[in-house]
Short mmCIF file of C-alpha atoms in Angstrom, two decimals:
data_model
loop_
_atom_site.label_atom_id
_atom_site.label_comp_id
_atom_site.label_asym_id
_atom_site.label_seq_id
_atom_site.Cartn_x
_atom_site.Cartn_y
_atom_site.Cartn_z
CA UNK A 206 -0.01 0.07 -0.07
CA UNK A 207 1.29 3.66 -0.86
CA UNK A 208 0.91 6.03 1.89
CA UNK A 209 -2.31 7.83 0.40
CA UNK A 210 -3.88 4.35 0.37
CA UNK A 211 -2.98 4.05 3.91
CA UNK A 212 -4.35 7.41 5.02
CA UNK A 213 -7.77 6.31 3.41
CA UNK A 214 -7.77 3.23 5.17
CA UNK A 215 -7.24 4.79 8.45
CA UNK A 216 -9.94 7.44 7.45
CA UNK A 217 -12.68 4.45 7.31
CA UNK A 218 -11.62 1.99 9.95
CA UNK A 219 -11.20 2.22 13.75
CA UNK A 220 -7.87 1.23 15.00
CA UNK A 221 -6.42 -1.16 15.92
CA UNK A 222 -6.91 -3.02 12.47
CA UNK A 223 -4.96 -4.91 9.78
CA UNK A 224 -5.16 -4.38 6.28
CA UNK A 225 -4.52 -7.27 3.75
CA UNK A 226 -3.31 -6.37 0.56
CA UNK A 227 -4.60 -8.64 -1.95
CA UNK A 228 -3.05 -7.48 -5.01
CA UNK A 229 0.52 -7.27 -2.91
CA UNK A 230 -0.07 -10.78 -2.11
CA UNK A 231 -0.84 -11.99 -5.33
CA UNK A 232 2.11 -9.70 -7.05
CA UNK A 233 4.70 -12.00 -4.09
CA UNK A 234 2.91 -15.29 -5.60
CA UNK A 235 3.51 -14.15 -9.27
CA UNK A 236 7.14 -13.10 -8.56
CA UNK A 237 7.74 -16.48 -6.66
CA UNK A 238 6.57 -18.37 -9.62
CA UNK A 239 8.06 -16.62 -12.28
CA UNK A 240 11.42 -17.29 -10.49
CA UNK A 241 10.96 -20.96 -10.41
CA UNK A 242 9.76 -21.18 -14.30
CA UNK A 243 7.99 -24.09 -13.53
CA UNK A 244 10.38 -26.51 -11.98
CA UNK A 245 8.32 -26.62 -8.70
CA UNK A 246 5.00 -25.97 -7.46
CA UNK A 247 3.78 -23.76 -4.75
CA UNK A 248 1.72 -24.71 -1.42
CA UNK A 249 0.85 -22.02 0.60
CA UNK A 250 1.08 -22.78 4.70
CA UNK A 251 -1.91 -21.44 5.90
CA UNK A 252 -0.74 -21.22 9.24
CA UNK A 253 0.92 -17.82 8.03
CA UNK A 254 -2.51 -15.99 7.68
CA UNK A 255 -5.62 -18.09 7.16
CA UNK A 256 -7.89 -15.04 6.51
CA UNK A 257 -6.12 -14.55 2.57
CA UNK A 258 -6.73 -18.45 1.18
CA UNK A 259 -9.65 -16.86 -0.63
CA UNK A 260 -7.03 -14.40 -2.23
CA UNK A 261 -4.60 -16.79 -3.64
CA UNK A 262 -6.83 -19.87 -4.25
CA UNK A 263 -6.53 -19.50 -8.13
CA UNK A 264 -2.80 -18.27 -7.72
CA UNK A 265 -1.41 -21.39 -5.48
CA UNK A 266 -1.45 -24.95 -6.62
CA UNK A 267 -2.01 -26.14 -3.06
CA UNK A 268 -2.63 -25.59 0.75
CA UNK A 269 -0.81 -27.29 3.85
CA UNK A 270 -3.41 -27.23 6.79
CA UNK A 271 -2.35 -28.28 10.07
CA UNK A 272 -5.47 -28.70 12.51
CA UNK A 273 -8.96 -29.34 12.42
CA UNK A 274 -9.61 -25.36 12.52
CA UNK A 275 -7.87 -24.68 9.66
CA UNK A 276 -9.36 -27.50 7.62
CA UNK A 277 -13.00 -26.07 8.58
CA UNK A 278 -12.00 -22.53 7.44
CA UNK A 279 -10.96 -24.14 4.21
CA UNK A 280 -14.45 -25.67 3.95
CA UNK A 281 -15.98 -22.45 4.49
CA UNK A 282 -13.66 -20.76 1.99
CA UNK A 283 -14.63 -23.39 -0.53
CA UNK A 284 -11.32 -24.63 -1.08
CA UNK A 285 -11.40 -27.64 -3.19
CA UNK A 286 -10.31 -30.82 -1.30
CA UNK A 287 -7.88 -32.04 -4.06
CA UNK A 288 -5.78 -28.68 -3.04
CA UNK A 289 -5.63 -29.82 0.51
CA UNK A 290 -2.29 -31.14 2.28
CA UNK A 291 -3.55 -32.66 5.33
CA UNK A 292 -0.49 -32.36 7.55
CA UNK A 293 -0.05 -31.66 11.38
CA UNK A 294 1.86 -33.45 14.03
CA UNK A 295 -1.12 -34.42 15.60
CA UNK A 296 -4.08 -35.96 13.56
CA UNK A 297 -7.41 -36.67 15.88
CA UNK A 298 -8.95 -39.88 14.78
CA UNK A 299 -12.06 -38.58 14.41
CA UNK A 300 -11.08 -35.41 12.30
CA UNK A 301 -9.41 -37.96 10.07
CA UNK A 302 -12.57 -39.94 9.85
CA UNK A 303 -14.54 -37.31 8.77
CA UNK A 304 -12.41 -35.98 6.16
CA UNK A 305 -12.31 -39.38 4.79
CA UNK A 306 -15.84 -40.20 4.87
CA UNK A 307 -16.70 -36.51 3.33
CA UNK A 308 -13.99 -36.40 0.80
CA UNK A 309 -13.02 -39.62 -0.03
CA UNK A 310 -9.84 -40.28 -2.35
CA UNK A 311 -9.46 -36.48 -2.57
CA UNK A 312 -6.40 -34.52 -0.93
CA UNK A 313 -2.96 -35.55 0.12
CA UNK A 314 -2.31 -36.71 3.76
CA UNK A 315 1.17 -36.72 5.41
CA UNK A 316 2.72 -39.10 7.81
CA UNK A 317 4.27 -37.64 10.67
CA UNK A 318 4.77 -40.94 12.76
CA UNK A 319 3.87 -44.65 12.54
CA UNK A 320 1.06 -44.47 14.48
CA UNK A 321 -0.38 -41.83 11.86
CA UNK A 322 0.30 -44.37 9.16
CA UNK A 323 -1.55 -46.98 10.82
CA UNK A 324 -4.66 -44.64 11.36
CA UNK A 325 -4.73 -43.88 7.94
CA UNK A 326 -4.16 -47.47 6.53
CA UNK A 327 -6.54 -49.23 8.54
CA UNK A 328 -9.52 -46.82 7.67
CA UNK A 329 -8.60 -46.84 4.30
CA UNK A 330 -8.57 -50.51 4.10
CA UNK A 331 -11.82 -50.75 6.31
CA UNK A 332 -13.26 -48.63 3.53
CA UNK A 333 -11.68 -49.71 0.51
CA UNK A 334 -10.48 -45.90 -0.16
CA UNK A 335 -7.20 -45.39 -1.98
CA UNK A 336 -5.57 -42.32 -0.52
CA UNK A 337 -2.43 -40.46 -1.40
CA UNK A 338 -0.01 -39.76 1.55
CA UNK A 339 3.42 -38.23 1.83
CA UNK A 340 5.98 -39.64 4.43
CA UNK A 341 7.70 -36.69 6.22
CA UNK A 342 11.21 -36.82 7.16
CA UNK A 343 12.26 -35.71 10.57
CA UNK A 344 15.09 -33.09 11.29
CA UNK A 345 15.91 -34.46 14.47
CA UNK A 346 12.67 -32.78 16.31
CA UNK A 347 9.42 -33.86 16.79
CA UNK A 348 8.00 -33.30 13.54
CA UNK A 349 8.24 -35.95 10.93
CA UNK A 350 9.63 -39.53 11.19
CA UNK A 351 13.11 -40.90 12.09
CA UNK A 352 14.52 -42.03 8.18
CA UNK A 353 14.63 -45.90 9.83
CA UNK A 354 10.99 -46.04 10.37
CA UNK A 355 10.29 -44.10 7.11
CA UNK A 356 12.26 -46.70 5.46
CA UNK A 357 10.47 -49.60 7.32
CA UNK A 358 7.13 -48.09 5.92
CA UNK A 359 8.49 -48.17 2.45
CA UNK A 360 9.61 -51.67 2.85
CA UNK A 361 6.44 -52.75 4.09
CA UNK A 362 4.27 -50.88 1.49
CA UNK A 363 2.77 -53.76 -0.17
CA UNK A 364 1.10 -54.65 2.89
CA UNK A 365 -0.84 -51.71 2.83
CA UNK A 366 -2.67 -51.73 -0.58
CA UNK A 367 -4.91 -48.66 0.11
CA UNK A 368 -2.18 -46.27 0.69
CA UNK A 369 -0.61 -44.96 -2.09
CA UNK A 370 2.86 -43.25 -1.08
CA UNK A 371 3.42 -40.02 -3.48
CA UNK A 372 6.97 -39.39 -1.91
CA UNK A 373 8.20 -37.62 1.18
CA UNK A 374 8.01 -34.15 2.75
CA UNK A 375 10.89 -32.07 4.43
CA UNK A 376 10.98 -28.74 6.38
CA UNK A 377 13.54 -27.70 8.99
CA UNK A 378 12.74 -24.30 9.86
CA UNK A 379 11.88 -20.45 8.79
CA UNK A 380 14.57 -17.66 8.04
CA UNK A 381 17.28 -19.17 6.59
CA UNK A 382 19.83 -17.11 5.48
CA UNK A 383 23.12 -19.13 4.01
CA UNK A 384 21.96 -20.27 0.54
CA UNK A 385 24.38 -23.33 1.33
CA UNK A 386 21.88 -24.34 4.03
CA UNK A 387 19.09 -24.85 1.26
CA UNK A 388 21.67 -26.14 -1.22
CA UNK A 389 22.35 -28.86 1.39
CA UNK A 390 18.60 -29.68 1.91
CA UNK A 391 17.87 -30.11 -1.44
CA UNK A 392 20.72 -32.44 -2.09
CA UNK A 393 19.47 -34.48 1.26
CA UNK A 394 16.15 -34.76 -0.13
CA UNK A 395 17.25 -35.95 -3.51
CA UNK A 396 19.92 -38.28 -2.18
CA UNK A 397 16.96 -39.71 -0.38
CA UNK A 398 14.47 -40.50 -2.97
CA UNK A 399 17.50 -41.85 -4.89
CA UNK A 400 18.14 -43.68 -2.09
CA UNK A 401 14.77 -45.38 -1.72
CA UNK A 402 14.62 -46.26 -5.26
CA UNK A 403 17.92 -48.18 -4.83
CA UNK A 404 16.97 -50.01 -1.72
CA UNK A 405 13.46 -50.85 -2.04
CA UNK A 406 12.53 -50.09 -5.81
CA UNK A 407 10.12 -47.22 -4.57
CA UNK A 408 9.75 -44.58 -7.31
CA UNK A 409 8.99 -41.11 -5.74
CA UNK A 410 6.37 -38.98 -7.87
CA UNK A 411 6.53 -36.05 -5.44
CA UNK A 412 9.03 -34.11 -3.11
CA UNK A 413 7.50 -31.74 -0.91
CA UNK A 414 10.01 -29.25 0.90
CA UNK A 415 9.43 -26.18 3.40
CA UNK A 416 12.71 -23.96 2.17
CA UNK A 417 11.81 -21.49 4.99
CA UNK A 418 13.07 -18.13 2.51
CA UNK A 419 13.54 -15.52 4.84
CA UNK A 420 11.86 -12.08 5.47
CA UNK A 421 13.92 -9.28 6.24
CA UNK A 422 11.90 -7.23 8.68
CA UNK A 423 14.45 -4.97 10.31
CA UNK A 424 16.27 -1.74 9.45
CA UNK A 425 19.69 -2.12 8.74
CA UNK A 426 19.57 -5.83 7.70
CA UNK A 427 20.95 -7.15 4.76
CA UNK A 428 17.85 -7.92 2.46
CA UNK A 429 18.85 -11.23 1.06
CA UNK A 430 15.07 -12.36 -0.42
CA UNK A 431 15.94 -12.25 -3.82
CA UNK A 432 19.30 -14.09 -3.46
CA UNK A 433 17.77 -16.85 -1.52
CA UNK A 434 14.75 -17.27 -3.85
CA UNK A 435 17.65 -17.42 -6.58
CA UNK A 436 19.48 -20.06 -5.01
CA UNK A 437 16.45 -22.16 -4.10
CA UNK A 438 15.80 -22.07 -7.82
CA UNK A 439 19.40 -23.01 -8.61
CA UNK A 440 19.22 -25.90 -6.39
CA UNK A 441 15.94 -27.24 -7.72
CA UNK A 442 17.40 -27.53 -11.24
CA UNK A 443 20.16 -29.09 -10.03
CA UNK A 444 18.43 -32.22 -8.63
CA UNK A 445 18.56 -35.72 -10.17
CA UNK A 446 15.03 -36.23 -9.30
CA UNK A 447 12.86 -35.30 -12.15
CA UNK A 448 9.47 -35.81 -10.46
CA UNK A 449 6.95 -33.26 -8.89
CA UNK A 450 8.66 -30.69 -6.34
CA UNK A 451 6.24 -28.87 -4.45
CA UNK A 452 7.70 -25.98 -2.13
CA UNK A 453 5.69 -25.09 1.13
CA UNK A 454 5.75 -21.20 2.05
CA UNK A 455 3.58 -19.22 4.23
CA UNK A 456 5.90 -16.36 5.67
CA UNK A 457 7.26 -15.72 2.53
CA UNK A 458 4.16 -15.46 0.44
CA UNK A 459 2.12 -13.29 3.41
CA UNK A 460 4.15 -11.20 4.97
CA UNK A 461 4.42 -8.18 2.77
CA UNK A 462 0.67 -7.93 2.55
CA UNK A 463 -0.07 -7.10 5.66
CA UNK A 464 -0.35 -3.50 7.35
CA UNK A 465 -1.19 -3.25 10.98
CA UNK A 466 -2.77 0.17 12.26
CA UNK A 467 -2.57 1.50 15.65
CA UNK A 468 -3.53 5.09 17.19
CA UNK A 469 -1.25 6.68 19.67
CA UNK A 470 -3.30 6.89 22.77
CA UNK A 471 -1.31 8.56 25.26
CA UNK A 472 2.54 9.85 25.64
CA UNK A 473 4.76 10.66 28.38
CA UNK A 474 8.85 11.29 29.58
CA UNK A 475 9.83 8.91 32.09
CA UNK A 476 13.56 9.60 33.10
CA UNK A 477 14.32 11.68 30.39
CA UNK A 478 12.98 8.78 27.65
CA UNK A 479 9.82 9.45 25.58
CA UNK A 480 6.97 7.19 25.61
CA UNK A 481 4.22 6.70 23.33
CA UNK A 482 1.02 4.43 24.19
CA UNK A 483 -0.77 2.57 21.04
CA UNK A 484 -3.86 0.81 21.42
CA UNK A 485 -2.49 -2.25 20.07
CA UNK A 486 0.63 -3.66 21.20
CA UNK A 487 2.82 -7.28 21.23
CA UNK A 488 -0.53 -8.90 21.01
CA UNK A 489 -0.88 -8.06 17.52
CA UNK A 490 2.36 -7.57 15.95
CA UNK A 491 4.99 -10.08 16.06
CA UNK A 492 8.44 -9.82 14.05
CA UNK A 493 10.49 -13.06 13.85
CA UNK A 494 13.70 -11.95 15.27
CA UNK A 495 12.46 -9.23 17.25
CA UNK A 496 15.15 -8.70 20.43
CA UNK A 497 14.00 -7.03 23.56
CA UNK A 498 12.35 -4.33 21.14
CA UNK A 499 15.84 -3.40 19.75
CA UNK A 500 15.54 -3.66 16.21
CA UNK A 501 13.48 -0.98 13.91
CA UNK A 502 10.75 -2.52 11.55
CA UNK A 503 9.44 -0.38 9.06
CA UNK A 504 6.78 1.70 10.64
CA UNK A 505 4.85 4.60 8.80
CA UNK A 506 3.73 7.66 10.86
CA UNK A 507 0.47 8.83 8.62
CA UNK A 508 0.84 12.15 10.14
CA UNK A 509 4.77 13.04 9.88
CA UNK A 510 5.88 16.69 10.27
CA UNK A 511 8.63 18.63 9.21
CA UNK A 512 10.29 18.65 12.84
CA UNK A 513 13.29 17.68 13.85
CA UNK A 514 12.88 13.58 14.75
CA UNK A 515 12.68 12.48 18.49
CA UNK A 516 13.42 8.95 19.42
CA UNK A 517 10.32 7.34 20.95
CA UNK A 518 9.99 3.88 22.54
CA UNK A 519 6.41 2.58 21.39
CA UNK A 520 4.77 0.68 24.16
CA UNK A 521 1.25 -1.17 23.82
CA UNK A 522 -1.83 -1.10 25.73
CA UNK A 523 -1.17 -4.52 28.09
CA UNK A 524 -0.25 -4.31 31.79
CA UNK A 525 3.10 -5.63 31.17
CA UNK A 526 6.45 -4.55 30.99
CA UNK A 527 6.93 -6.65 27.88
CA UNK A 528 4.72 -4.89 25.68
CA UNK A 529 7.48 -2.89 24.18
CA UNK A 530 7.39 -3.16 20.07
CA UNK A 531 10.46 -0.60 19.32
CA UNK A 532 12.60 1.47 21.49
CA UNK A 533 14.08 4.43 19.93
CA UNK A 534 11.94 5.24 17.26
CA UNK A 535 12.75 8.33 15.22
CA UNK A 536 9.42 10.17 14.72
CA UNK A 537 8.80 13.53 13.34
CA UNK A 538 6.37 15.38 15.60
CA UNK A 539 4.71 12.41 16.93
CA UNK A 540 1.30 13.28 18.58
CA UNK A 541 -1.66 11.75 20.62
CA UNK A 542 -4.10 10.55 18.17
CA UNK A 543 -1.52 10.03 15.57
CA UNK A 544 -1.84 6.74 13.46
CA UNK A 545 1.12 4.12 13.05
CA UNK A 546 1.13 1.60 10.36
CA UNK A 547 3.36 -1.17 10.85
CA UNK A 548 4.31 -3.05 7.59
CA UNK A 549 5.36 -6.43 6.39
CA UNK A 550 2.78 -7.88 9.28
CA UNK A 551 0.82 -10.59 6.52
CA UNK A 552 2.66 -13.35 8.52
CA UNK A 553 1.68 -14.76 11.77
CA UNK A 554 0.99 -11.27 13.42
CA UNK A 555 -2.73 -11.83 13.42
CA UNK A 556 -2.94 -15.34 14.85
CA UNK A 557 0.32 -15.58 16.65
CA UNK A 558 0.02 -13.16 19.37
CA UNK A 559 -1.06 -13.69 22.67
CA UNK A 560 -4.71 -12.02 21.84
CA UNK A 561 -6.40 -13.13 25.08
CA UNK A 562 -4.33 -11.53 27.56
CA UNK A 563 -5.77 -8.86 29.40
CA UNK A 564 -9.35 -9.88 27.33
CA UNK A 565 -8.84 -6.91 25.13
CA UNK A 566 -10.75 -7.05 21.70
CA UNK A 567 -9.24 -8.45 18.56
CA UNK A 568 -8.81 -6.26 15.96
CA UNK A 569 -10.71 -5.83 12.30
CA UNK A 570 -9.26 -7.29 9.64
CA UNK A 571 -9.69 -5.79 6.28
CA UNK A 572 -9.09 -7.32 2.69
CA UNK A 573 -8.23 -4.70 0.19
CA UNK A 574 -7.73 -4.89 -3.73
CA UNK A 575 -7.84 -2.35 -6.04
CA UNK A 576 -10.53 -3.99 -8.05
CA UNK A 577 -12.80 -4.55 -4.93
CA UNK A 578 -12.02 -1.92 -2.38
CA UNK A 579 -12.41 -2.48 1.17
CA UNK A 580 -13.95 -5.77 2.72
CA UNK A 581 -14.10 -6.40 6.45
CA UNK A 582 -12.95 -10.09 7.14
CA UNK A 583 -13.63 -9.64 10.68
CA UNK A 584 -14.92 -6.82 12.97
CA UNK A 585 -13.69 -6.06 16.59
CA UNK A 586 -13.89 -9.39 18.20
CA UNK A 587 -14.48 -9.19 22.32
CA UNK A 588 -12.22 -11.87 23.67
CA UNK A 589 -13.94 -11.46 27.40
CA UNK A 590 -16.73 -13.77 26.46
CA UNK A 591 -13.74 -16.51 25.84
CA UNK A 592 -12.06 -15.67 29.11
CA UNK A 593 -15.16 -15.91 31.15
CA UNK A 594 -18.25 -16.98 30.18
CA UNK A 595 -21.42 -17.69 32.48
CA UNK A 596 -24.55 -18.34 31.79
#
C-alpha cells in the first residue's frame, strides 16, 4: 500500500486493525512462480495467515492444513479438497475419519509417525479408499519420522494396498539465510529419493519441501530475500529427481501483504525517555527475530511533520513491561491521536500473538484490492466472553 492508501484506510476504520492487500499478495506469488519457471509448484502454509486463502486460491497449487480448525476454514472458504495437504504433527482419529468419509480419495495426507501411518492405512482398508500420502522425514525434532521408520514403511508398503505413497516431505525451519543451507537440504532430499529407489524399488512421484525463505524485517538488515529465492531455484534445477517438486511457503508469501494500523493514545516522558502508548501492542504485532524491542521494523507515521525527529519507545496497551514494540524509534512531530502503520505484518501477527491477555478486543481485519476496495473479514471481536463465560 502507498501512503495515500494508508491514509484512506485510516479514515475508514477504527484502530487497531489489519489490512491485507490482495494485490501485493498475488504479486508476491507471481514473483515466486516467475522465478521457479515451472520447476516446482507452490503450496501455501495457511498457518501464516488463514484470512488470505480465498485471495490466492487460483494462484497457488495447494494449501498445507495443520489442524481441524484450519480444515474447517478451508471448507468455509470453499477450497477444493484436491488442493489440500492434510498435515500436522497430531491428527485426531475423528477428524481424519470425517475428512475421508466426506471427501473420499481427494486430497493428500502427510504421515508424521508410524501411528499416523496405521491410522490412515486401517481406515482406508476398512472403507476400501485408495488414499494418497507423503512421508515426512524428521530433522531431528518432534516433527516427522526417523529415517529408519520411514524406510520401514516403504519396505512394507505392499502390505498396505489402500495407501498410495506419493513421496516424501521435509521441512527444517524458517528465516534461512545462508544459501548453502538450502542447497544442502535439497541435496539431502534428492539423495533420499534415489536411495529409496535403489534399496526398495520405490519411485517417488513427489517431493514436498519447506525452504523457509527469509523475510528481512528490520532496518540495517541485509536484504537477501531475492538472493535466497534464486539459490532455491538453482538448487531445484540441479536435482537428479525429475518428479514433481512442491514448495511449502507461508511467511515468504504472506508477510508483505500485511499492514497493522494502531493509534497513539497517550504519551509521556519517564527519566528523559519519551514513551508513546498505542491502542494495540505485542499481542497484535510479531516480527520474527525482534530482540527486546531493539530492532527497527518498517513503520509509517501517517501524520509525520517537518520537524526534527525524536526517539520514541512504542509501547502497547497491555499491563506488562514486555509490551514494548520498539525502543528509540525516530518520529517527526509524533502526537496524541496519530496513526502508526506497521508494515510486513501479513504473516503470523494476526494469529500468533498473545491475543487473549487482558481480554482486549481482537482487531478488525480488512481485505483490500484495487478492484474490490475494502472488505471486512472480521470486525472487532470481544475476547472477554472467551476468557470468562457464565450462563
